[in-house]
CSV table of C-alpha atoms in Angstrom, one decimal:
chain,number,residue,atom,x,y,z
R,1089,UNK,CA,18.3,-47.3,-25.1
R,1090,UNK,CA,20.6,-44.6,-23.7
R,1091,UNK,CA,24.3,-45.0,-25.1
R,1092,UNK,CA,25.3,-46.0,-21.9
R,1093,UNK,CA,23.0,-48.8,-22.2
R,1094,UNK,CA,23.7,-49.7,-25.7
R,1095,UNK,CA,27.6,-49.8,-24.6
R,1096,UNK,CA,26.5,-51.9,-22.0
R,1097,UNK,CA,25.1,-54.6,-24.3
R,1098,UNK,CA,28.0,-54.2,-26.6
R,1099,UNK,CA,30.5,-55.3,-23.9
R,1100,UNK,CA,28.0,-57.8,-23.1
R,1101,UNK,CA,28.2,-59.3,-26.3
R,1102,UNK,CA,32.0,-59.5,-25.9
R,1103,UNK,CA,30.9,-60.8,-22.7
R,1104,UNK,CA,29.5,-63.6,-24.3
R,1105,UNK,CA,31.8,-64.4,-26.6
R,1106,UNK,CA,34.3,-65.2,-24.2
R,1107,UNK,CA,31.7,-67.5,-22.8
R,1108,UNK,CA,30.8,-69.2,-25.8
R,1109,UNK,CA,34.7,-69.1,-27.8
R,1110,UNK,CA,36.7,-69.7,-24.2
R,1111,UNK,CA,38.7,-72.3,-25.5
R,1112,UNK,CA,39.7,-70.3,-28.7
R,1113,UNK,CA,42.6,-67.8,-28.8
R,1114,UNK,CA,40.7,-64.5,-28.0
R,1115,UNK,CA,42.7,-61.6,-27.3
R,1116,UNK,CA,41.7,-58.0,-26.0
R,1117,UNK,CA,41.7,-56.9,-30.3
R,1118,UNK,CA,39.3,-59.6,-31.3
R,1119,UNK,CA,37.1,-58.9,-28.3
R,1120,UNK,CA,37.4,-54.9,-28.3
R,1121,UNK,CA,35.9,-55.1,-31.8
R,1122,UNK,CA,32.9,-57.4,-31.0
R,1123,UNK,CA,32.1,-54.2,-28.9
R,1124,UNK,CA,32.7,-51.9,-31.2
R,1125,UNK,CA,35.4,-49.8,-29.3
R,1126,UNK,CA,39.5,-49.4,-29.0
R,1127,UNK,CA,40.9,-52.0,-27.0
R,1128,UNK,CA,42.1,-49.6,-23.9
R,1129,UNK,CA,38.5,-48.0,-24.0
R,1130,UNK,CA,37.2,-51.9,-24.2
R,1131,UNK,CA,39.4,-53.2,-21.0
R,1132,UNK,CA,38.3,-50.2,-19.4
R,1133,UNK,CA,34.8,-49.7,-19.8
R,1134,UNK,CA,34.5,-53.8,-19.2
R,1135,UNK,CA,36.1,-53.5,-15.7
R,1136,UNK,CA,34.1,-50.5,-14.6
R,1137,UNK,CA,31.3,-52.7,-16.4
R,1138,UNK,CA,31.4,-56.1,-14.5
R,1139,UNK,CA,34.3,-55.5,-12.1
R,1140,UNK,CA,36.7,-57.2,-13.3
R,1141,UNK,CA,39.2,-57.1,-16.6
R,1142,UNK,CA,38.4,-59.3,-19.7
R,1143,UNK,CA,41.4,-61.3,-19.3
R,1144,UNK,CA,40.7,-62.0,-15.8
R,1145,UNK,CA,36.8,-62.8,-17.1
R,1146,UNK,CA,38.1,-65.2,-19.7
R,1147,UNK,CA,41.0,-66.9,-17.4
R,1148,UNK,CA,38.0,-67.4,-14.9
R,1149,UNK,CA,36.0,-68.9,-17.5
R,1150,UNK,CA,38.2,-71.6,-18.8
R,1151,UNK,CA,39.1,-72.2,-15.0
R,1152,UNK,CA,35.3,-72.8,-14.8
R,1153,UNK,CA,34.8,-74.8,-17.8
R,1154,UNK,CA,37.9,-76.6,-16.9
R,1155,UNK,CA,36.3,-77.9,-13.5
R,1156,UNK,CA,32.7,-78.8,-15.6
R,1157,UNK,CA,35.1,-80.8,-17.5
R,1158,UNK,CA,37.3,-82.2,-14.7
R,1159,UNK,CA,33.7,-83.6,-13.3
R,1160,UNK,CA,33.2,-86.4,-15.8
R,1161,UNK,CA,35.8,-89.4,-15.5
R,1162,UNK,CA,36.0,-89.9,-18.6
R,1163,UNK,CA,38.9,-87.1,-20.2
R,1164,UNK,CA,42.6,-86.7,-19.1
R,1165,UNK,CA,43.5,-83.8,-17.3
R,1166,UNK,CA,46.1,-83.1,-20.1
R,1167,UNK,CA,42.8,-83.0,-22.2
R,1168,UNK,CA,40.6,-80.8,-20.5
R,1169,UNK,CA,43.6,-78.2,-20.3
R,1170,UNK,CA,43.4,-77.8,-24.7
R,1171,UNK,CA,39.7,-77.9,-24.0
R,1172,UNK,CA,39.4,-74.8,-22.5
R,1173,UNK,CA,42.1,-72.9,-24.0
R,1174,UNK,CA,45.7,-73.6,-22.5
R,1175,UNK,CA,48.6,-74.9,-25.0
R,1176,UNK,CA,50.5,-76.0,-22.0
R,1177,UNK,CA,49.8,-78.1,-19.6
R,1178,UNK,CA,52.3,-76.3,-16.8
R,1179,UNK,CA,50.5,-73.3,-17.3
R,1180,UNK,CA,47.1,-74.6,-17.0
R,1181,UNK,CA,47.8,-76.8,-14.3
R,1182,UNK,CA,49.4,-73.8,-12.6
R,1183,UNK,CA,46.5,-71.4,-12.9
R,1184,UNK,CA,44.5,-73.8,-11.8
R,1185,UNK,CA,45.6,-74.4,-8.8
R,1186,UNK,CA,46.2,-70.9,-7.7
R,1187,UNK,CA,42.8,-70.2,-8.7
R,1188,UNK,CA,40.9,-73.1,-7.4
R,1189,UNK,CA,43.6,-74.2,-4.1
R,1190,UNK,CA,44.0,-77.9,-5.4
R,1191,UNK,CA,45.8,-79.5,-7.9
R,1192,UNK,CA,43.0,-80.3,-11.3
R,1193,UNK,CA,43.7,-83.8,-10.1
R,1194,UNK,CA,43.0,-83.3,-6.5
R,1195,UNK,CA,39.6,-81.4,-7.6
R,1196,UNK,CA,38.3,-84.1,-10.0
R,1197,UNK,CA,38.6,-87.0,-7.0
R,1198,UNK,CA,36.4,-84.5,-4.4
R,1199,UNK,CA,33.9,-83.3,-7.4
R,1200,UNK,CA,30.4,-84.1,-8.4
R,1201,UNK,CA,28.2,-83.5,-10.7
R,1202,UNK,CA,26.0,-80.5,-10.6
R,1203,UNK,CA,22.5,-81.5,-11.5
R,1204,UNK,CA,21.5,-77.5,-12.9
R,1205,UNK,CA,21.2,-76.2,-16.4
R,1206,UNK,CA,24.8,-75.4,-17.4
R,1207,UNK,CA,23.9,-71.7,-17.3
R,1208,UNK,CA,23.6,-71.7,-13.8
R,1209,UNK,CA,26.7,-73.4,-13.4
R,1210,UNK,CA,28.4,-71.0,-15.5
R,1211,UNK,CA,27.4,-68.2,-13.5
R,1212,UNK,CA,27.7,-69.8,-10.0
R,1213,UNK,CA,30.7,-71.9,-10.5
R,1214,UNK,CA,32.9,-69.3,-11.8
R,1215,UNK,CA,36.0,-68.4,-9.3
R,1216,UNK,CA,35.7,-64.9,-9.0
R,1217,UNK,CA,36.8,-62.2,-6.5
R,1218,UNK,CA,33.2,-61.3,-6.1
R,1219,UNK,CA,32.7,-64.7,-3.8
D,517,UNK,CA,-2.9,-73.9,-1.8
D,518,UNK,CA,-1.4,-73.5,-5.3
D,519,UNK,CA,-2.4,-74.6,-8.8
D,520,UNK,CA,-0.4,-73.2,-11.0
D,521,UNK,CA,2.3,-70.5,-12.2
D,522,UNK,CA,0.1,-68.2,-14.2
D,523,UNK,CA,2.4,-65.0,-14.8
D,524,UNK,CA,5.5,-63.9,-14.5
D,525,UNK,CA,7.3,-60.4,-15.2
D,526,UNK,CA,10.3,-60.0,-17.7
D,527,UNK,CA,11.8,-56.4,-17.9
D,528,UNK,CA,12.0,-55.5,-21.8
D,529,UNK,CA,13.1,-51.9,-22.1
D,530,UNK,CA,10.8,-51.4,-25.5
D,531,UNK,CA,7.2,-53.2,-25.8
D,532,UNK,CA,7.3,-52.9,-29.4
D,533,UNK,CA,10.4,-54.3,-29.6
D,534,UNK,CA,10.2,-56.7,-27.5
D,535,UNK,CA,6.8,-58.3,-29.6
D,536,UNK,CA,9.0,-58.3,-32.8
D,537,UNK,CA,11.3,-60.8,-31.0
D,538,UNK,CA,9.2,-62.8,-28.8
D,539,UNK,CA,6.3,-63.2,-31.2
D,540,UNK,CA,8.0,-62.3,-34.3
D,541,UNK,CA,10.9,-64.8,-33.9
D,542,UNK,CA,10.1,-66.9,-30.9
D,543,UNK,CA,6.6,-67.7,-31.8
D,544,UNK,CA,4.9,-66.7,-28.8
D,545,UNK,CA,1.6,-65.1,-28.9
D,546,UNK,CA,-0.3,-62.2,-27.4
D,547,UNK,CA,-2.8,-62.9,-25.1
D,548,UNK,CA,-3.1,-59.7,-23.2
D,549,UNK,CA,-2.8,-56.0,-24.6
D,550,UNK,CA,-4.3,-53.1,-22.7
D,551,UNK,CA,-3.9,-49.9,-22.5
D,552,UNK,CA,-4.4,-49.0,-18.3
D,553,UNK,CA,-3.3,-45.3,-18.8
D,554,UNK,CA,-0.7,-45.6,-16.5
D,555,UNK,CA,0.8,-48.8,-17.8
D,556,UNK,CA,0.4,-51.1,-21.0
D,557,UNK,CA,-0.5,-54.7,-19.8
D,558,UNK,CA,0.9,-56.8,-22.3
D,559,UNK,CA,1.4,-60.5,-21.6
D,560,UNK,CA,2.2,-63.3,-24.3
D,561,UNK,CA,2.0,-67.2,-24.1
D,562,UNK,CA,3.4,-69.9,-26.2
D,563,UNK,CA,0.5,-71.4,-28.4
D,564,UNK,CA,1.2,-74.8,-26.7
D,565,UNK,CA,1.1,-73.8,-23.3
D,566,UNK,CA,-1.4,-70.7,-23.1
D,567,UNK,CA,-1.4,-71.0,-19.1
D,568,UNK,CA,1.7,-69.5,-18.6
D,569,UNK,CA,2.2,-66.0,-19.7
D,570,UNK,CA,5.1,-63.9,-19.4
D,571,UNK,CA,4.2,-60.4,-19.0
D,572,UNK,CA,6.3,-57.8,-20.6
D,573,UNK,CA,7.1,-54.9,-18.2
D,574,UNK,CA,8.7,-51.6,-18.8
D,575,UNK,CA,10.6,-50.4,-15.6
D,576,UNK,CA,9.5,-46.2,-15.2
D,577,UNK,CA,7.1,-44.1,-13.4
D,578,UNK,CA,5.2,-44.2,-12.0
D,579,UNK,CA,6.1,-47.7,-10.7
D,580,UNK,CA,9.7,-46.8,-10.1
D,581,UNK,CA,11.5,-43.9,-9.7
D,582,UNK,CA,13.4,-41.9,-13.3
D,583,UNK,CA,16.5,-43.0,-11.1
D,584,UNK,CA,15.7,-46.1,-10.2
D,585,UNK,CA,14.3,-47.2,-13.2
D,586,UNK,CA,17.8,-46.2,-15.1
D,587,UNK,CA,19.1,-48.9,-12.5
D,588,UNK,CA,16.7,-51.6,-13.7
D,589,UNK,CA,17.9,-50.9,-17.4
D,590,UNK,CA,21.5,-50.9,-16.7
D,591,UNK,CA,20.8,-54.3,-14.6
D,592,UNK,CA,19.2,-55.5,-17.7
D,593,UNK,CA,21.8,-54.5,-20.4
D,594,UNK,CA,24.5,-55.7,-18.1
D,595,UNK,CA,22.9,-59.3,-18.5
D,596,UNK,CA,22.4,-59.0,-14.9
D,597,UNK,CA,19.1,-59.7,-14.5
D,598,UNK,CA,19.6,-63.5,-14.3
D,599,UNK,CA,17.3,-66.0,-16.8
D,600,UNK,CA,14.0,-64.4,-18.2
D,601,UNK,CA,12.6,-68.5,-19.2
D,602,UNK,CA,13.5,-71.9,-19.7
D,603,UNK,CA,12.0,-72.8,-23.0
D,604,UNK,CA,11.6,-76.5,-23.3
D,605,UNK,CA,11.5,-77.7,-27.4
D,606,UNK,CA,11.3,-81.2,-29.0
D,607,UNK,CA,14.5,-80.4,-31.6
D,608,UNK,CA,16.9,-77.8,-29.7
D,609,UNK,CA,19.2,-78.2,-32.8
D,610,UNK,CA,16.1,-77.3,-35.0
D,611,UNK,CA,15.2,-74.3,-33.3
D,612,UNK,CA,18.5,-73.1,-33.2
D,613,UNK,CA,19.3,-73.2,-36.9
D,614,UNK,CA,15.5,-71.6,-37.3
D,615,UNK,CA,16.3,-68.6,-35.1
D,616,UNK,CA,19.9,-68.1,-36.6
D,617,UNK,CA,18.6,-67.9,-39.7
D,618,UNK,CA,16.3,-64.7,-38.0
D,619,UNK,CA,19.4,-63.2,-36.3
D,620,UNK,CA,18.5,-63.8,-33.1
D,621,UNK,CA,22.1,-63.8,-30.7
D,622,UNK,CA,23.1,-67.3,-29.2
D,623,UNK,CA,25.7,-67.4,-26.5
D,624,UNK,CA,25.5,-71.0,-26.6
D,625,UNK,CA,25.3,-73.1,-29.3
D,626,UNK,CA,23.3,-77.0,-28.8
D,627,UNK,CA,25.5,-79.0,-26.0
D,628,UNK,CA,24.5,-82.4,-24.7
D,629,UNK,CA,24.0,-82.1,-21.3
D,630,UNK,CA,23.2,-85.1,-18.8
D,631,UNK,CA,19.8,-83.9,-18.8
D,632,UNK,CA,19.5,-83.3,-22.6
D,633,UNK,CA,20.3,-80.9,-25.1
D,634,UNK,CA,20.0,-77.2,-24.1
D,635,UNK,CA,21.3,-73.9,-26.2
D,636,UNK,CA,21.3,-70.0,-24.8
D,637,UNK,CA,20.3,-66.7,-26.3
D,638,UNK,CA,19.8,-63.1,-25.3
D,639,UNK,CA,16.4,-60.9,-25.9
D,640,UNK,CA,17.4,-57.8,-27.4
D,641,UNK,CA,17.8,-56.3,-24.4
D,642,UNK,CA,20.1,-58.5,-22.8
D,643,UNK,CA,18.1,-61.0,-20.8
D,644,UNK,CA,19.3,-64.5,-20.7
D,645,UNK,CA,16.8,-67.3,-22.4
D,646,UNK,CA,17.6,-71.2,-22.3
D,647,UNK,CA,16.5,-73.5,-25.0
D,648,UNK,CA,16.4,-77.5,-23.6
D,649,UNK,CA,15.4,-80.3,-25.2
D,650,UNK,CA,14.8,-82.8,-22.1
D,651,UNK,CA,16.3,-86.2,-21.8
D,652,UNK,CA,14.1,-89.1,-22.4
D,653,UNK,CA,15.1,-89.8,-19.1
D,654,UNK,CA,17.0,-89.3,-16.1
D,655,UNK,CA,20.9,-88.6,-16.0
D,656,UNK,CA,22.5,-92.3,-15.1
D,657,UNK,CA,24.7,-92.5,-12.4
D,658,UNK,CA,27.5,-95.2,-13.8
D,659,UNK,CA,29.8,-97.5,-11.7
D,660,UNK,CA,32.5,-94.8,-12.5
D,661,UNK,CA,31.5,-92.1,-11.5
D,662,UNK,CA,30.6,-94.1,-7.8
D,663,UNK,CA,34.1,-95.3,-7.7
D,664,UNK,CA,35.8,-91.5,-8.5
D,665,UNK,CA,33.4,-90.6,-5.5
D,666,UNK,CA,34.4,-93.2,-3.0
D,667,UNK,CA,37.0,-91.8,-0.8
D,668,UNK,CA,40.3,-93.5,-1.1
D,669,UNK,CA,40.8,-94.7,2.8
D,670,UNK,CA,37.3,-96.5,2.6
């Protein structure tokens, strides 16, 4: 591997912890050192990576995860918010809605259930700027 | 027309490497290794299922371009290159404390899902592999979920 490649797996690695640890408190130090670089050199090298910042990537993610979540009947949306991350329920409910358009109850009485492997919806489902 | 799925590619950037992992730590074996000259032809095949091979392709000339192929690998580092296999099992949470214990990387750890229980890891190159262990059966619609659905004016 070229060290450009080998940085790209590194951030991918960081990549995927985000994916996998969303509803822990990661932060840009924690994440920067899964890829083995400083944390401004991390940020950057991950936008110019995948396009977007790893805060944005993570805030996405639990968005994501939260609307997976919000598909089942069976939590409270007050639930789902510590699920994926968010110590407050204002600010979860907040994000939500400017990311998604619709309040987390509004989306959880117009959802289904998405009948793919979770992967797929992890990679589809994801609000992103790139759809 | 069709019979079966017989073969299909996954970019690896290192042959070598990629045998250590897939038959090393996945259990896979080789079923085709040749030496064409202007490629190695190297497929593998699980033992229980010797139909379907995956053949392990090196993206470079004279296939592709010096440029080009540089793409392919940064594509393929960048995770980008979508799911190499979906790897059914009979114990998902089995298999994933056996290829922990090898240092193989998980991004996902065993989740029930309604159609079983599935985990995710990466090749050493960065492509994405599932891991599901099936559902005995179908995912069951409950009385729930059909009243959350029903619009509210009906």
């Amino acid at each position: 591997m070229s060290p450009q490649e080998h940085q790209n797996r590194r951030l991918l690695r960081a990549r995927d912890a985000m994916d996998r640890d969303f509803a822990r408190p990661l932060d840009v130090a924690a994440l920067a050192g899964i890829a083995l670089m400083s944390p401004t050199h991390f940020t950057r090298s991950f936008r110019s990576t995948f396009g977007e910042t790893p805060h944005r990537y993570l805030q996405r993610r639990r968005i994501e995860r939260a609307m997976a979540l919000l598909r089942s009947p069976s939590v409270t949306v007050t639930e789902v918010a510590g699920q994926v991350g968010f110590g407050s329920l204002g600010t979860f409910s907040r994000t939500f809605r400017a990311i998604v358009g619709v309040s987390p109850t509004e989306y959880r009485t117009s959802a289904r259930p998405l009948g793919v492997p979770v992967c797929f919806v992890k990679a589809w489902a994801r609000p992103s700027r790139f759809g | 027309m069709f019979t079966r799925i017989s073969i299909h590619s996954v970019t690896v950037l290192d042959q070598q490497e990629a045998l250590d992992f897939y038959v090393g730590k996945l259990g896979f074996e080789v079923v085709s290794d040749v030496d064409m000259g202007f490629m190695r032809w190297l497929t593998i095949a699980l033992p229980s299922d010797p139909e379907r091979q995956l053949l392990l392709e090196v993206p470079g000339p004279p296939s592709l371009s010096e440029a080009v192929a540089a793409q392919v690998r940064d594509l393929v580092t960048k995770g980008a290159m979508g799911v190499a296999a979906i790897l059914t099992t009979d114990d998902c949470q089995q298999t994933y404390e056996t290829l922990s214990a090898m240092g193989v990387e998980f991004t996902e750890v065993p989740t029930r899902q309604p159609y079983g229980i599935d985990c995710a890891l990466r090749d050493p190159f960065g492509n994405h592999i599932r891991i599901t262990q099936l559902a005995a059966q179908p995912a069951e619609i409950t009385e729930a979920d059909i009243a959350r659905w029903r619009p509210e004016a009906e």
